[in-house]
């Protein structure tokens, strides 16, 4: 019997392993859960940190095409769940008609929605070309801007298990440091025939503030397709990996059930 696939897409500064608890949770509910890494991302965090050069020139075009190919390869249209940059990609793919539904968690903003708190103070423009090199966060920076609602000890554990450098080109594509945002950050918010979309925010998020996700939600105001918003109080950008991840994951599972999206497609 076929199972409904769920494709998890991670964002900047996290490895694909960051979805391990979600994948187990969704698989336990009967879904076929997969969390493919970025092109050039090694299978482990340690290996990725040891040889990060393969990520250096990675941009939004390459990432979007990579996950678009994965999503279209399934016989059964998958649910797409993305965090941060992955949340932007999830919206792009569902608007293109690929996928059964999409969940966009703390997503990098689309269209003309600004990212007011792009971490410019962490951006050290040592290269004339933002496509060169990587931007790493120290454990202290990770706690300050990524896992700011978690205790320092928990943030340190998350950092050690999941954190990896982010490509400067990708950050430039998102508009960081005044760079021109990539055309791939444009989403057709008016598309009527797409699958349902859930936007999720953390109200203490310092990288993608709740106000940004609410502004993205308003962009879908004229769409007749299902678009929902869930805000989690006292949660940061780390809401998919910190100790409260299960509350977010279970809300997503409940939302999918409400959209009549089951672990096994009808007729199986």
XYZ file of C-alpha atoms in Angstrom:
268
model
C 0.000 0.000 0.000
C 1.260 3.463 -0.888
C 2.004 5.976 1.832
C 1.665 9.736 1.435
C 5.189 11.191 1.214
C 6.277 14.140 3.324
C 9.355 16.004 2.079
C 11.127 18.083 4.724
C 13.295 21.007 3.555
C 15.685 22.588 6.028
C 16.874 26.182 6.071
C 20.073 28.108 6.601
C 22.422 27.128 9.428
C 20.766 23.743 9.988
C 21.626 20.312 8.572
C 18.996 17.943 7.174
C 19.425 15.870 10.349
C 17.498 18.644 12.103
C 14.294 16.937 10.867
C 15.090 13.600 12.527
C 12.462 13.924 15.272
C 9.837 15.158 12.830
C 10.586 12.319 10.421
C 10.142 9.780 13.211
C 6.924 11.429 14.348
C 5.406 11.501 10.872
C 6.582 7.974 10.054
C 4.952 6.822 13.279
C 1.688 8.224 11.949
C 2.111 6.241 8.738
C 3.576 8.856 6.394
C 6.604 8.248 4.197
C 8.947 10.852 5.694
C 12.077 11.969 3.822
C 14.490 14.813 4.615
C 16.890 15.227 1.677
C 19.921 17.427 2.215
C 21.099 20.313 0.103
C 23.350 19.658 -2.899
C 26.875 19.289 -1.551
C 25.715 18.646 1.996
C 27.418 15.625 3.550
C 25.435 12.926 5.333
C 26.557 14.094 8.777
C 27.017 17.466 10.440
C 30.626 16.657 11.286
C 31.485 15.819 7.686
C 29.708 18.912 6.391
C 31.622 21.137 8.781
C 34.901 19.448 7.877
C 34.415 20.012 4.129
C 31.906 22.860 3.740
C 33.320 24.152 0.450
C 30.710 22.252 -1.576
C 28.047 24.562 -0.141
C 29.913 27.777 -0.921
C 28.281 28.749 -4.215
C 24.826 27.403 -3.424
C 21.986 29.783 -4.209
C 18.204 29.853 -4.177
C 17.932 28.770 -7.822
C 19.877 25.575 -7.227
C 18.030 24.762 -4.016
C 14.600 25.330 -5.547
C 15.395 23.189 -8.585
C 16.886 20.479 -6.358
C 13.787 20.111 -4.207
C 11.448 20.600 -7.149
C 13.011 17.546 -8.774
C 12.603 15.530 -5.583
C 8.962 16.504 -5.124
C 8.050 15.714 -8.741
C 9.727 12.300 -8.581
C 7.042 10.816 -6.317
C 4.108 8.954 -7.841
C 1.927 10.270 -5.018
C 2.101 14.068 -4.624
C 3.885 14.751 -1.334
C 3.258 17.131 1.498
C 6.074 19.705 1.546
C 7.263 20.961 4.943
C 9.910 23.660 4.958
C 11.648 25.751 7.611
C 13.212 29.169 7.007
C 14.596 29.133 3.440
C 12.887 25.753 3.117
C 9.599 27.460 3.946
C 10.068 29.871 1.063
C 10.871 26.968 -1.272
C 7.789 25.079 -0.048
C 5.588 28.033 -1.033
C 7.251 28.287 -4.427
C 6.705 24.591 -5.132
C 3.086 24.421 -3.996
C 2.286 27.545 -6.049
C 3.791 25.785 -9.061
C 1.299 22.961 -8.554
C 3.824 20.469 -7.182
C 2.767 18.749 -3.998
C -0.422 17.893 -2.156
C -0.037 20.570 0.501
C 2.665 22.760 2.007
C 3.678 23.856 5.487
C 5.938 26.898 5.679
C 7.537 27.371 9.107
C 9.236 30.692 9.954
C 9.714 31.193 6.203
C 12.130 33.577 4.558
C 9.826 36.240 3.082
C 8.424 36.186 -0.425
C 7.719 38.876 -3.031
C 8.069 42.403 -1.633
C 7.806 41.491 2.049
C 10.990 42.854 3.654
C 13.176 40.985 6.105
C 13.830 43.794 8.605
C 16.062 41.787 10.884
C 18.356 40.170 8.355
C 21.416 39.536 10.559
C 23.600 42.167 8.944
C 25.712 42.382 12.083
C 26.689 38.750 11.518
C 27.474 39.340 7.852
C 31.149 40.060 7.388
C 31.489 41.174 3.756
C 35.112 40.184 3.286
C 34.432 39.205 -0.333
C 33.423 41.522 -3.131
C 31.288 38.698 -4.542
C 28.700 37.469 -2.002
C 28.695 34.137 -3.836
C 32.114 33.360 -2.424
C 32.390 31.601 0.877
C 30.233 30.715 3.812
C 28.887 32.421 6.887
C 29.134 30.461 10.122
C 27.512 31.305 13.428
C 29.394 30.885 16.660
C 27.547 29.049 19.453
C 26.937 32.435 21.095
C 25.550 33.986 17.911
C 23.375 30.921 17.313
C 21.875 31.335 20.784
C 21.385 35.076 20.344
C 19.576 35.046 16.988
C 18.425 31.478 16.322
C 17.588 29.729 19.609
C 17.041 32.809 21.758
C 14.138 31.346 23.753
C 16.043 28.178 24.679
C 18.339 27.946 27.698
C 22.009 28.342 26.787
C 22.714 24.678 27.478
C 19.922 23.507 25.186
C 20.978 25.950 22.479
C 24.507 24.567 22.720
C 23.252 21.008 22.245
C 21.185 22.037 19.210
C 24.206 23.824 17.762
C 26.518 20.865 18.191
C 24.089 18.368 16.691
C 22.596 20.342 13.813
C 24.378 23.603 12.947
C 26.368 24.091 9.744
C 27.575 27.129 7.735
C 25.253 29.000 5.391
C 26.277 29.974 1.835
C 26.780 33.701 1.354
C 25.210 33.461 -2.098
C 22.012 32.058 -0.607
C 21.848 34.807 1.998
C 22.400 37.380 -0.744
C 19.541 35.812 -2.744
C 17.306 36.455 0.269
C 18.269 40.130 0.285
C 20.781 40.144 3.129
C 23.248 43.036 3.364
C 21.242 45.028 0.838
C 21.681 42.491 -1.969
C 19.028 42.218 -4.673
C 16.571 39.465 -3.838
C 16.469 36.506 -6.219
C 13.502 36.152 -8.623
C 13.012 32.707 -7.051
C 11.761 34.502 -3.938
C 8.714 35.495 -5.993
C 5.620 33.353 -5.403
C 2.302 33.379 -7.268
C 0.080 34.058 -4.248
C -3.079 34.282 -6.361
C -2.933 30.770 -7.801
C -6.338 29.191 -7.203
C -5.556 25.581 -8.046
C -2.760 24.953 -5.573
C -2.946 22.718 -2.531
C -3.581 24.045 0.976
C -0.851 26.051 2.691
C -0.123 26.489 6.390
C 2.156 29.319 7.531
C 3.712 28.990 11.009
C 5.549 31.624 13.033
C 7.285 31.927 16.387
C 6.406 35.163 18.132
C 9.918 35.574 19.570
C 11.693 34.774 16.296
C 14.583 37.188 15.706
C 15.568 35.956 12.235
C 12.087 35.853 10.662
C 9.897 37.899 12.991
C 6.247 37.003 13.453
C 5.314 40.279 11.741
C 7.082 39.094 8.576
C 5.121 35.825 8.470
C 1.892 37.730 9.095
C 2.754 40.033 6.196
C 3.306 36.991 3.985
C -0.056 35.588 5.104
C -1.759 38.834 4.066
C -0.282 38.451 0.578
C -2.547 35.423 0.125
C -5.645 37.409 1.117
C -7.213 37.338 -2.345
C -6.533 33.652 -2.996
C -9.446 31.209 -2.943
C -7.053 28.374 -2.065
C -6.777 27.360 1.584
C -4.185 29.435 3.442
C -3.916 29.244 7.229
C -1.680 30.879 9.837
C -0.564 29.476 13.194
C 1.432 31.592 15.642
C 3.325 30.032 18.532
C 3.907 32.310 21.508
C 7.338 32.430 23.160
C 8.988 30.516 20.335
C 12.111 31.408 18.347
C 13.487 30.428 14.940
C 14.548 27.142 16.555
C 10.925 26.029 17.016
C 11.458 22.959 14.806
C 14.460 21.662 16.796
C 14.162 22.915 20.364
C 12.355 21.186 23.213
C 8.945 22.381 21.996
C 9.240 20.876 18.508
C 6.564 18.246 19.194
C 3.862 20.894 19.745
C 4.606 22.345 16.326
C 4.798 18.948 14.628
C 1.537 17.782 16.192
C -0.221 20.980 15.122
C 0.941 20.310 11.568
C -0.313 16.720 11.752
C -3.673 17.935 13.046
C -3.879 20.539 10.295
C -3.176 17.910 7.626
C -5.908 15.737 9.103
C -8.262 18.720 8.929
C -7.421 19.056 5.236
C -8.326 15.369 4.788
C -4.703 14.523 3.980
C -4.035 11.065 5.353
C -0.947 8.910 5.649
C -2.415 6.603 3.014
C -4.185 8.106 -0.003
C -7.858 7.252 -0.482
C -8.341 3.903 -2.131
C -5.097 2.366 -0.816
